[in-house]
mmCIF file of C-alpha atoms in Angstrom:
data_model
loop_
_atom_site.group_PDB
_atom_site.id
_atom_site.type_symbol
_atom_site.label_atom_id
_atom_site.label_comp_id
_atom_site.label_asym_id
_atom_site.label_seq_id
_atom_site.Cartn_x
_atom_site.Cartn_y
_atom_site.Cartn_z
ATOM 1 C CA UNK A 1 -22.961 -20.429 -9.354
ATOM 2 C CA UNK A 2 -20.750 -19.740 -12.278
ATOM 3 C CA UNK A 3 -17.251 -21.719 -12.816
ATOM 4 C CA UNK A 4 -14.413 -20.298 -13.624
ATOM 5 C CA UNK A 5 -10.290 -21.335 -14.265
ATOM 6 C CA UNK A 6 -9.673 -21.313 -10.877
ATOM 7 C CA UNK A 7 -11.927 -24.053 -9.670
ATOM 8 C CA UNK A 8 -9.904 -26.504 -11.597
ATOM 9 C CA UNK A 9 -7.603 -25.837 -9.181
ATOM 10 C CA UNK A 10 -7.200 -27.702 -5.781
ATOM 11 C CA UNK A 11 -7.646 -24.121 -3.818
ATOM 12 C CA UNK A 12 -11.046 -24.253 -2.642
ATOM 13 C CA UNK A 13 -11.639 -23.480 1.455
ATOM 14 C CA UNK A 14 -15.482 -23.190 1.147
ATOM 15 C CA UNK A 15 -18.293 -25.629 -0.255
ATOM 16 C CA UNK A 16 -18.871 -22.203 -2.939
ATOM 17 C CA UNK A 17 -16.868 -21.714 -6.474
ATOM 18 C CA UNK A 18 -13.713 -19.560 -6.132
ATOM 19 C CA UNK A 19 -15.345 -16.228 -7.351
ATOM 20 C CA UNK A 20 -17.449 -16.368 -4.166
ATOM 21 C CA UNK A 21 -16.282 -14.968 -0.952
ATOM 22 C CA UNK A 22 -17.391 -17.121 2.368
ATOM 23 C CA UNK A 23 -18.442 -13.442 3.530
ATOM 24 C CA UNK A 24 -21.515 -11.767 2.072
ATOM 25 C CA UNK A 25 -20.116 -8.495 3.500
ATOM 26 C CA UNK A 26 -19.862 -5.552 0.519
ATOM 27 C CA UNK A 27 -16.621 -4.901 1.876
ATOM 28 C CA UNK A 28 -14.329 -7.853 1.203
ATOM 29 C CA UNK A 29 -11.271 -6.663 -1.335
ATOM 30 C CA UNK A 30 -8.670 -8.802 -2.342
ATOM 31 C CA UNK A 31 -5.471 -6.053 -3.794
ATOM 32 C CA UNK A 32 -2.125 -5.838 -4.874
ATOM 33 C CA UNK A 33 -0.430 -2.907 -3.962
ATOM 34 C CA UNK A 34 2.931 -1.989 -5.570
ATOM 35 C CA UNK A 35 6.048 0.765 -5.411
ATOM 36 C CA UNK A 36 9.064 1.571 -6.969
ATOM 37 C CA UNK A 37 11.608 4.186 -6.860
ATOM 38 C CA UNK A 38 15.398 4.782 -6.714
ATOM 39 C CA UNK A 39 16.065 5.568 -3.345
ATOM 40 C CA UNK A 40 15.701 9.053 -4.065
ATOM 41 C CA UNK A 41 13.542 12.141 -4.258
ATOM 42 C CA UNK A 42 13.606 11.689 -8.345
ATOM 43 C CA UNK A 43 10.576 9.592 -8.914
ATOM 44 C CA UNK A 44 7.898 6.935 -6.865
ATOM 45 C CA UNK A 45 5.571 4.999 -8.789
ATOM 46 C CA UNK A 46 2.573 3.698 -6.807
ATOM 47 C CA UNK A 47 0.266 0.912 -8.330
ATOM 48 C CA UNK A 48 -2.790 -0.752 -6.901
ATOM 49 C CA UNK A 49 -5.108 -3.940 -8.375
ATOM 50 C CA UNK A 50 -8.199 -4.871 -6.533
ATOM 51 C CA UNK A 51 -10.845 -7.038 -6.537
ATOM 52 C CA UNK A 52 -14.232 -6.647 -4.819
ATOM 53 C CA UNK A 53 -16.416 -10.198 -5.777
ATOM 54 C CA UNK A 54 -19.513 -8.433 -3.681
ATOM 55 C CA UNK A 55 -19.482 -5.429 -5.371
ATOM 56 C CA UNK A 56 -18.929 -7.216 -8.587
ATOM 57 C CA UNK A 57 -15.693 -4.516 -9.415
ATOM 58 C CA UNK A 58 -12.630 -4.584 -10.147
ATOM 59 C CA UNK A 59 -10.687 -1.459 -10.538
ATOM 60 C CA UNK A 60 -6.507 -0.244 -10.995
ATOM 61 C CA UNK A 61 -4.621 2.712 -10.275
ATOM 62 C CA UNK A 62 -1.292 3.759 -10.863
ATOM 63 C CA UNK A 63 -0.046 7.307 -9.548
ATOM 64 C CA UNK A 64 3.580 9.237 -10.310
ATOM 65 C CA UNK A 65 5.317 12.041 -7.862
ATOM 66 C CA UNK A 66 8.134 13.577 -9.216
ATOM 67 C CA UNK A 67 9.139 17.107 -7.881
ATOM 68 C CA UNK A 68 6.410 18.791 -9.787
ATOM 69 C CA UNK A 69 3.890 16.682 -10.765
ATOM 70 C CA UNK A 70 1.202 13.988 -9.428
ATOM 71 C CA UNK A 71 -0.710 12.219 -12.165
ATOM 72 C CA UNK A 72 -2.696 9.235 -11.910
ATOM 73 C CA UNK A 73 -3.865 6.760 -14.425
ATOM 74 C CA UNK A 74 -7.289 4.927 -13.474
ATOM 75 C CA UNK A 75 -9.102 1.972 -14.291
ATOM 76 C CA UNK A 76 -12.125 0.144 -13.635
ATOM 77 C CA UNK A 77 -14.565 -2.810 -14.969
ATOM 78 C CA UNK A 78 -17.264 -5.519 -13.909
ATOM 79 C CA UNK A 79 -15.415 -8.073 -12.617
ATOM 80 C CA UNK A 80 -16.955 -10.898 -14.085
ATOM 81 C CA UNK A 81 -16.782 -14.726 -13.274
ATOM 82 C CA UNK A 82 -13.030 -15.558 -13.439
ATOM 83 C CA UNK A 83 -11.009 -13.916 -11.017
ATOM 84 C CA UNK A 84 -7.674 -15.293 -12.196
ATOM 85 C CA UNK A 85 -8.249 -12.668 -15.161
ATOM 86 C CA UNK A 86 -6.367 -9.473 -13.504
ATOM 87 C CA UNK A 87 -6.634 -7.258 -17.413
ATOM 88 C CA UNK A 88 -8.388 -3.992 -16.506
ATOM 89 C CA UNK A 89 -7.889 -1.785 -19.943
ATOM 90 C CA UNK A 90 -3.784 -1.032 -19.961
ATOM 91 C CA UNK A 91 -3.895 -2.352 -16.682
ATOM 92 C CA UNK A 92 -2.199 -6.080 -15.631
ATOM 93 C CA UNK A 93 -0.936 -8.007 -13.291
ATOM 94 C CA UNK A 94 0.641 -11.538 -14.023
ATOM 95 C CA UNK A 95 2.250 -14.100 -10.971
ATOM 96 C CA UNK A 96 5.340 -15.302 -12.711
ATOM 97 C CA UNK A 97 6.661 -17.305 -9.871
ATOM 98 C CA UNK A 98 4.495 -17.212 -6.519
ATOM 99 C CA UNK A 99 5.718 -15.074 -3.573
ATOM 100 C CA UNK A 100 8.554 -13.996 -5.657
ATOM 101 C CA UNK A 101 8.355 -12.742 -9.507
ATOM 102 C CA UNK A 102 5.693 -10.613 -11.020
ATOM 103 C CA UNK A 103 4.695 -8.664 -13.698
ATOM 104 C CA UNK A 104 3.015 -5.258 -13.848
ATOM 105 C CA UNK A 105 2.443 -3.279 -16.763
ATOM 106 C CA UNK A 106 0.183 -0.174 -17.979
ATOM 107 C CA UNK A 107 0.267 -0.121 -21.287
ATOM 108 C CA UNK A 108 0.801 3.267 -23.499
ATOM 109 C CA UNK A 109 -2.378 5.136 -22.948
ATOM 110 C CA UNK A 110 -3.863 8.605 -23.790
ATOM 111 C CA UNK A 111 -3.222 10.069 -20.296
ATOM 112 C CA UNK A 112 0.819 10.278 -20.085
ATOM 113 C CA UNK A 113 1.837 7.497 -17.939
ATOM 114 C CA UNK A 114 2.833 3.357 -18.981
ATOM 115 C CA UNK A 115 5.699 0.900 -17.659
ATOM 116 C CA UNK A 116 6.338 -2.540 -18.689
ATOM 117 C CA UNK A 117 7.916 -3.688 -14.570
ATOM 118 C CA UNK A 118 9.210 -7.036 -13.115
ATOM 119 C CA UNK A 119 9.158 -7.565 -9.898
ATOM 120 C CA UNK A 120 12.091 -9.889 -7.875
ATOM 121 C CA UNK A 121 11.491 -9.785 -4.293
ATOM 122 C CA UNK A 122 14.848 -9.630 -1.985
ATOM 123 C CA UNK A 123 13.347 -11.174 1.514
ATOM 124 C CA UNK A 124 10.596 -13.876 1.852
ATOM 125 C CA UNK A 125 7.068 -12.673 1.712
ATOM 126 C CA UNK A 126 6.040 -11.957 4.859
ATOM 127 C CA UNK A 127 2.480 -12.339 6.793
ATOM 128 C CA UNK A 128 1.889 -9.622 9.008
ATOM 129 C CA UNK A 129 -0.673 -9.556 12.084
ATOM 130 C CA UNK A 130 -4.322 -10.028 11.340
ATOM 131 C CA UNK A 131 -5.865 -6.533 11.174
ATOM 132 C CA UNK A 132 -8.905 -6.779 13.189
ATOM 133 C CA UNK A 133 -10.909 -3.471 14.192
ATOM 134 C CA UNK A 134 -14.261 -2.665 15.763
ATOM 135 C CA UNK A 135 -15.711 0.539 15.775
ATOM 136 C CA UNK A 136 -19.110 1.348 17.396
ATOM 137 C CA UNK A 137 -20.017 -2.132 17.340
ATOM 138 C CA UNK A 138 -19.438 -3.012 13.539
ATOM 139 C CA UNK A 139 -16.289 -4.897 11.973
ATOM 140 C CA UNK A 140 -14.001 -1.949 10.071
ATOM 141 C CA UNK A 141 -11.096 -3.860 9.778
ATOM 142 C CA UNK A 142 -10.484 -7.851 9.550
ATOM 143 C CA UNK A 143 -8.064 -8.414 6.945
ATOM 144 C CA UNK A 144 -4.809 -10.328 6.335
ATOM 145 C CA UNK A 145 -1.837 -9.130 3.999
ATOM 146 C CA UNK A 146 2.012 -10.143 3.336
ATOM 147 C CA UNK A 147 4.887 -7.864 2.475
ATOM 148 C CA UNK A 148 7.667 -7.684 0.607
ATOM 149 C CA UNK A 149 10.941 -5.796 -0.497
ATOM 150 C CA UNK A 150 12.431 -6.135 -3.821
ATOM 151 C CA UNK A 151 13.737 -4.780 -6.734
ATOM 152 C CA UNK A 152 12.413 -3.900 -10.453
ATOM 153 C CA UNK A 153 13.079 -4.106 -14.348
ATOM 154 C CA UNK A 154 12.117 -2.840 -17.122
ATOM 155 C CA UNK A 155 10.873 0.545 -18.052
ATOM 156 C CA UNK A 156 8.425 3.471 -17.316
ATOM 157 C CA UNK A 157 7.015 6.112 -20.088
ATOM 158 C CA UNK A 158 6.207 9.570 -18.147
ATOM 159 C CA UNK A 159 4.955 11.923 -21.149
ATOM 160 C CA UNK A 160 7.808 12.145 -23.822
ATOM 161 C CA UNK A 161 10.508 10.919 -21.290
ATOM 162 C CA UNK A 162 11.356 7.236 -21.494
ATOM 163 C CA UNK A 163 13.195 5.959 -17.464
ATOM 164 C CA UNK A 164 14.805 2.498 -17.734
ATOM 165 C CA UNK A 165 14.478 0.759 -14.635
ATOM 166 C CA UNK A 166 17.617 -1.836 -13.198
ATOM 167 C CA UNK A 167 17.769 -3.310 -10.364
ATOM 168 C CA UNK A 168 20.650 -1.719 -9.479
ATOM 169 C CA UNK A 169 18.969 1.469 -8.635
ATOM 170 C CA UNK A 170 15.287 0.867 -8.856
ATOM 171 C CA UNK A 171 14.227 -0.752 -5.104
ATOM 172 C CA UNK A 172 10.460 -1.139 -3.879
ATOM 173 C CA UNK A 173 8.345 -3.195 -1.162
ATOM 174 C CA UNK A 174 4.618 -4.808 -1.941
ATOM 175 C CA UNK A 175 2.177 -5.944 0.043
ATOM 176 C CA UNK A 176 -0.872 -8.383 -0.561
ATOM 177 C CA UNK A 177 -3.946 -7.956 1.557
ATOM 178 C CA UNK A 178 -7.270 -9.219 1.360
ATOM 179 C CA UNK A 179 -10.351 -9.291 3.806
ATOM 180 C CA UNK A 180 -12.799 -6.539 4.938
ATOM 181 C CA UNK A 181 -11.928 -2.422 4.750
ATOM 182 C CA UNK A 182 -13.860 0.281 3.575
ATOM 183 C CA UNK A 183 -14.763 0.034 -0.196
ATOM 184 C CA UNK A 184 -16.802 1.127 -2.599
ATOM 185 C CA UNK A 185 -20.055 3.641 -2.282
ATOM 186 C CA UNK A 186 -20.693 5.185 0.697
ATOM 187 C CA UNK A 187 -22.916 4.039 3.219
ATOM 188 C CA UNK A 188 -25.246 5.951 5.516
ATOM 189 C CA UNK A 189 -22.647 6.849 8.762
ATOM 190 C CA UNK A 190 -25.625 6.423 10.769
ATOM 191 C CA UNK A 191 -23.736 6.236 14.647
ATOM 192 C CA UNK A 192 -20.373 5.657 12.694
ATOM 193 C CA UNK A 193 -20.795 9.667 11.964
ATOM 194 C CA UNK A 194 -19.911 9.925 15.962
ATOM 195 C CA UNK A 195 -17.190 8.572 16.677
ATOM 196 C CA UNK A 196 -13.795 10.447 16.914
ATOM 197 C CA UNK A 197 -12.451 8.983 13.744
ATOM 198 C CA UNK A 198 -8.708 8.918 14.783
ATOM 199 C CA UNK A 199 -6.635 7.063 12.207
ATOM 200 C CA UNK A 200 -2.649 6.972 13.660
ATOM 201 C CA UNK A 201 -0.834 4.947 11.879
ATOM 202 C CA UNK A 202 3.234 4.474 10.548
ATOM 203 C CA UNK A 203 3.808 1.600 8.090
ATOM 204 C CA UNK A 204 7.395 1.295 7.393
ATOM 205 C CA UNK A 205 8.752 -1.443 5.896
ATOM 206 C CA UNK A 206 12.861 -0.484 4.896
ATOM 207 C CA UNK A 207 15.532 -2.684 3.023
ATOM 208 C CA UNK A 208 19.035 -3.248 4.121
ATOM 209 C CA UNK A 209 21.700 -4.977 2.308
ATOM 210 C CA UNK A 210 21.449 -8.211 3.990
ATOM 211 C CA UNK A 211 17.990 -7.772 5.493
ATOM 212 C CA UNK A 212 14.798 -5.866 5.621
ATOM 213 C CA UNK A 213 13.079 -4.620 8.927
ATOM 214 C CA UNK A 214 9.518 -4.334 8.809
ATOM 215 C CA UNK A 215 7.439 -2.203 11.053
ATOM 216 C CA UNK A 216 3.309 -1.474 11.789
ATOM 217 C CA UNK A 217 1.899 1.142 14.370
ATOM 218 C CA UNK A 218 -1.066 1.949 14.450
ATOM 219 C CA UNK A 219 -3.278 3.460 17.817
ATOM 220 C CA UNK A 220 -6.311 4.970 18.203
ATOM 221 C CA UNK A 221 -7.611 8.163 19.876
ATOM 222 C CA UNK A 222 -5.782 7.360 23.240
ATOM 223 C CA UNK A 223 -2.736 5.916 22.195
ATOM 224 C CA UNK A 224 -4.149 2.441 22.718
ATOM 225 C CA UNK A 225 -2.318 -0.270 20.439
ATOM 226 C CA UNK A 226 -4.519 -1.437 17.550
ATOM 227 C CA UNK A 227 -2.154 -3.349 15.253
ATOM 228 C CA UNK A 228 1.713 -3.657 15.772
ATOM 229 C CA UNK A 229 4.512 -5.451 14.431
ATOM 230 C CA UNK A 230 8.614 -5.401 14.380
ATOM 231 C CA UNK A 231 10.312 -8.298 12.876
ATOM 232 C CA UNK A 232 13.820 -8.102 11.353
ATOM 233 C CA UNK A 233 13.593 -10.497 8.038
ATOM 234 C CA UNK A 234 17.032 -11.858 6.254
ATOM 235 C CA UNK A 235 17.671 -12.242 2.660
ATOM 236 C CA UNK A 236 18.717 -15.248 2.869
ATOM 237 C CA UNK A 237 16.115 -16.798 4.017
ATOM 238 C CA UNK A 238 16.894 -17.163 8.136
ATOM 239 C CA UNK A 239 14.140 -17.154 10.348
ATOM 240 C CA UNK A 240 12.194 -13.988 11.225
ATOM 241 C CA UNK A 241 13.580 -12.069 14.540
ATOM 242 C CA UNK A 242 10.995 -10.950 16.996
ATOM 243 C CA UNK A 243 11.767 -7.088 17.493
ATOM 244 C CA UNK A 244 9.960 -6.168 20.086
ATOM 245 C CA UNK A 245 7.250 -3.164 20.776
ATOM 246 C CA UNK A 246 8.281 -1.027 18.419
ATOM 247 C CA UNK A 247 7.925 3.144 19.367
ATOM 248 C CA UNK A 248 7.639 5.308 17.006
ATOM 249 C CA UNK A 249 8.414 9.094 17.140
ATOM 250 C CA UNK A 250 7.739 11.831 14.911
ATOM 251 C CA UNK A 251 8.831 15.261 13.903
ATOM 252 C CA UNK A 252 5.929 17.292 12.375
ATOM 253 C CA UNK A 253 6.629 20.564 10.185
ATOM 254 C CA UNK A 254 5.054 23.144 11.977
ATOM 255 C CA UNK A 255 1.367 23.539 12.107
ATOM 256 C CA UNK A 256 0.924 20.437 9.984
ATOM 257 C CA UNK A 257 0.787 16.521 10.484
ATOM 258 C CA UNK A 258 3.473 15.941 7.794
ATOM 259 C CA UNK A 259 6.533 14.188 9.121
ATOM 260 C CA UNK A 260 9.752 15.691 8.186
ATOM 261 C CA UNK A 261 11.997 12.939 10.292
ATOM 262 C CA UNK A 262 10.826 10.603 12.571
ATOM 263 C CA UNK A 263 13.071 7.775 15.117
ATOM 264 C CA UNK A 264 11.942 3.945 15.400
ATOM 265 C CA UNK A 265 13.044 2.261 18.676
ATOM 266 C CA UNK A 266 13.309 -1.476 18.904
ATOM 267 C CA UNK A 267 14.119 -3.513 21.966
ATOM 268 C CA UNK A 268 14.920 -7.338 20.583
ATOM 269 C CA UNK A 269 13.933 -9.310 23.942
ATOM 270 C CA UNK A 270 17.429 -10.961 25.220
ATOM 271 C CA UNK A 271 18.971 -8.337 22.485
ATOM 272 C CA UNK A 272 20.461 -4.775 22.236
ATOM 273 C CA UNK A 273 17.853 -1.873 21.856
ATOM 274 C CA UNK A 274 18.161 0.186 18.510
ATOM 275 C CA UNK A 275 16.921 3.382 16.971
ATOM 276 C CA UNK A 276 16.447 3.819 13.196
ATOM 277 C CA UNK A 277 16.152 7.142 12.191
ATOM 278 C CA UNK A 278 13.469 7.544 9.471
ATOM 279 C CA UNK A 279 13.714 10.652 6.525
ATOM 280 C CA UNK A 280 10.881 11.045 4.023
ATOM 281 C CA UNK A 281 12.562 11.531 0.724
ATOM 282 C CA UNK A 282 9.390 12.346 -1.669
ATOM 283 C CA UNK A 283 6.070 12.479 -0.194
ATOM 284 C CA UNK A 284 3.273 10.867 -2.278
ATOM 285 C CA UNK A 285 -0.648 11.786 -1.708
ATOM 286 C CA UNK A 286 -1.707 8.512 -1.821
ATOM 287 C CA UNK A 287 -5.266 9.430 -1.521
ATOM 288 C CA UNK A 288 -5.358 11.746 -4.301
ATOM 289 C CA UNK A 289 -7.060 10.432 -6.964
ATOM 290 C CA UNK A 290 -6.390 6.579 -6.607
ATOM 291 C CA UNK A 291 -9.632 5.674 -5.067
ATOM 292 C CA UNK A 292 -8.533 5.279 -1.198
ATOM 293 C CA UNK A 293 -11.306 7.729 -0.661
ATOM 294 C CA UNK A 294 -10.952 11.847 -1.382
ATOM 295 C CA UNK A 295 -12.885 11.790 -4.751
ATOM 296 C CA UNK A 296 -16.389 11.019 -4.035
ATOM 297 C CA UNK A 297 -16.852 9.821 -7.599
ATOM 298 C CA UNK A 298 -13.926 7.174 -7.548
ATOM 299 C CA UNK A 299 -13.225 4.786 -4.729
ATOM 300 C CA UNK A 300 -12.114 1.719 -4.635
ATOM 301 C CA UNK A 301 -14.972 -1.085 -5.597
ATOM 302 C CA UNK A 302 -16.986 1.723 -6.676
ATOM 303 C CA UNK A 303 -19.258 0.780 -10.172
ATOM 304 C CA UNK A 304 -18.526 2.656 -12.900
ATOM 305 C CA UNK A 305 -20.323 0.519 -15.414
ATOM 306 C CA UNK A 306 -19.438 -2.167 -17.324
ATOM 307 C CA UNK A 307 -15.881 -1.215 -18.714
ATOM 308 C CA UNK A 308 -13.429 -0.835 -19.157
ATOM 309 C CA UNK A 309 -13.711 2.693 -18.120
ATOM 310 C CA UNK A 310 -10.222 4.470 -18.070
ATOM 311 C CA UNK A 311 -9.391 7.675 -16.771
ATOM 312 C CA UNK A 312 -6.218 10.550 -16.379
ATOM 313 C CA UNK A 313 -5.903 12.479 -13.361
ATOM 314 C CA UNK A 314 -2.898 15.061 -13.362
ATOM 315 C CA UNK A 315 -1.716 17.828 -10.331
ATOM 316 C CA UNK A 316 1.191 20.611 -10.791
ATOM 317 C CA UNK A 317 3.374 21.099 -8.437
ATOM 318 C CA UNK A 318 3.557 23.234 -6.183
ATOM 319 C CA UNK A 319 0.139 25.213 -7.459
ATOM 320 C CA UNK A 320 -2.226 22.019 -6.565
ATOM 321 C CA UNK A 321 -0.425 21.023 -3.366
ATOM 322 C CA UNK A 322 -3.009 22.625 -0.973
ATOM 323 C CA UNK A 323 -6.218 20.535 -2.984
ATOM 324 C CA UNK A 324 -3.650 17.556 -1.643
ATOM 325 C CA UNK A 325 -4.877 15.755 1.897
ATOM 326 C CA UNK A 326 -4.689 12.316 3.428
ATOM 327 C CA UNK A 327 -2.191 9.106 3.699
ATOM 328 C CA UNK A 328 1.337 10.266 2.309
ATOM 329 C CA UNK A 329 3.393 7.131 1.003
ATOM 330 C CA UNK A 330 7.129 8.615 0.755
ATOM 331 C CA UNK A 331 10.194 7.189 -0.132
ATOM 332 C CA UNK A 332 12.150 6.896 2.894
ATOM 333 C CA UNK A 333 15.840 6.415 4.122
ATOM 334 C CA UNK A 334 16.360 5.119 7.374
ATOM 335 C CA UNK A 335 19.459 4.682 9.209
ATOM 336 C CA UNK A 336 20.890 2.452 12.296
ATOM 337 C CA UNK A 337 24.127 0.943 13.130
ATOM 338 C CA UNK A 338 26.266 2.964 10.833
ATOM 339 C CA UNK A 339 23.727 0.966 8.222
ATOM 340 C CA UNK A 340 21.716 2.747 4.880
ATOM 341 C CA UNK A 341 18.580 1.535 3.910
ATOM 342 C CA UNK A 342 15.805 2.963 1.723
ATOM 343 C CA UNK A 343 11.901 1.829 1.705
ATOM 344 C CA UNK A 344 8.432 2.998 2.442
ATOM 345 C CA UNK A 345 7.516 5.480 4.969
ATOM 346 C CA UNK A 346 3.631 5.114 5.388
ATOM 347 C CA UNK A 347 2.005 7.491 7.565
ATOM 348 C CA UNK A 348 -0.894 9.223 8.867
ATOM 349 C CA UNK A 349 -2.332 11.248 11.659
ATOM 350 C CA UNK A 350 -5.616 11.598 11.816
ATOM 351 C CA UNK A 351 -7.999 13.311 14.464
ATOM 352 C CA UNK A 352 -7.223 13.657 18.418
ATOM 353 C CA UNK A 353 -4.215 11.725 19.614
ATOM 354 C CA UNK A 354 -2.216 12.249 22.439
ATOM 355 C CA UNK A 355 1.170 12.664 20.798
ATOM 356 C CA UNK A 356 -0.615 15.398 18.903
ATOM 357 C CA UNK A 357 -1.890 18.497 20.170
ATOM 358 C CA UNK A 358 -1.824 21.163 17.098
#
């Protein structure tokens, strides 16, 4: 039972010190996740911090996609006894003003990539729906997280060219999540090997002028709703407006699961029903190399000694695209109501669905 900054804090929810978890299970993560772009197919930066207090890790990732490269700097460490200390080699994160200004820097490194980024958030974070999923019997999923849209400052160092970042151009959303996912080493599958392993999922939240709309789909093998939401969130801080069940159709290029459009419907109850029509600008691998789960020597949570340990992953465009798989975080524009917005487009489309016969 080791103290640490944070317990001098009037925070506590448990009859533990605040590096301990109320859950002994291995896979509780607490994680920042992070992107920025300029609503455009020029450049996405993707950034992830996590925590994992049972697994005693903590480990950071940022990844780049411009037209013809993907490169990814890495970072992991013990995690140690005070959780408020976010430093992971180049790698920080700093809370300037809660729910609303940050700070997120990689520092100049050996491996090509650095940025020195503030974060000012446009709409009030936002909780979404617990995430709650059983499969054969065992909790997957039971996690909370909050999003954001907002807009950055600062710079970011790619090789020998030097991008200044203004709000003006340079747009992004966050999220927050904590709770239990899959982290860290792998497990024996044991009767988890049999199952169908269907992961369908859209995660779109998209920023307007005056207002963000925020969206979650996500079914499993027989188009049953797992997790949904549709809220329409103003900048000026107005209450939240209930959407409806959103639907969500996609285009696939042929003989593939990528997207190359899709069209969100939305039915306000009382209200007029709306389609926003949803264009993947730059598609981002965002399983390549960041630790959510293709490299079986890097995952999230995984030990990789006492650190720091710091690493450089780089892909060429086109030639690597086929070693490329998995989630694909794109910059996206979407459109309704004569109205221009830009954001994420999350997606994935894994295993038997009905929607999805090829």
């Amino acid at each position: 039972m080791t103290l640490s900054p944070l317990d001098d804090h009037p925070v506590h929810q448990a009859a533990q010190v605040m590096r301990h978890v109320t859950t002994g299970d291995r896979n509780f993560y607490d994680r920042y996740y992070f992107n920025c772009h300029a609503a455009s197919d020029e450049l996405m930066l993707i950034v992830g911090l996590g925590q994992y207090p049972n697994l005693g890790v903590t480990d950071a990732f940022a990844c780049v996609r411009t037209q013809d490269l993907h490169r990814v700097v890495r970072a992991s460490r013990e995690l140690g006894a005070d959780r408020m200390d976010t430093r992971i080699g180049p790698f920080g994160v700093k809370v300037v003003e809660g729910l609303k200004r940050l700070r997120v820097v990689l520092e100049p490194n050996e491996h090509g990539l650095s940025f020195d980024l503030h974060w000012e958030g446009t709409i009030p974070a936002t909780l979404e729906p617990r995430h709650f999923l059983r499969r054969q019997e065992r909790v997957v999923f039971d996690s909370m997280r909050m999003a954001q849209t907002g807009r950055w400052t600062g710079h970011i160092t790619l090789g020998e060219r030097e991008i200044e970042v203004t709000p003006d151009r340079w747009t992004g959303t966050r999220d927050r999540s904590w709770g239990v996912r899959p982290v860290g080493e792998p497990e024996p599958p044991g009767i988890q090997a049999t199952g169908p392993g269907t992961f369908y999922w859209l995660y779109a939240p998209m920023q307007f002028d005056d207002h963000a709309v925020l969206c979650i789909v996500q079914e499993d093998e027989r188009g049953r709703r797992v997790l949904e939401e549709a809220v329409r969130v103003w900048s000026d801080g107005r209450e939240e407006e209930y959407l409806g069940r959103p639907e969500y159709r996609p285009v696939y290029a042929p003989g593939t699961r990528d997207v190359v459009e899709a069209v969100l419907t939305f039915a306000p109850p009382g209200g007029k029903p709306f389609d926003v029509r949803c264009t993947p600008l730059l598609p981002v691998r965002l399983m390549v190399g960041t630790g959510y789960g293709l490299e079986q020597d890097w995952r999230h949570g995984m030990y990789q000694g006492p650190g720091p340990v710091v690493q450089g992953v780089t892909y060429r465009l086109p030639d690597d695209a086929p070693k490329m798989w998995g989630m694909v975080d794109a910059v996206g524009r979407f459109e309704y109501d004569g109205l221009v917005g830009h954001g994420l487009f999350e997606y994935w489309a894994l295993g038997p669905h009905p929607s999805f016969t090829g």
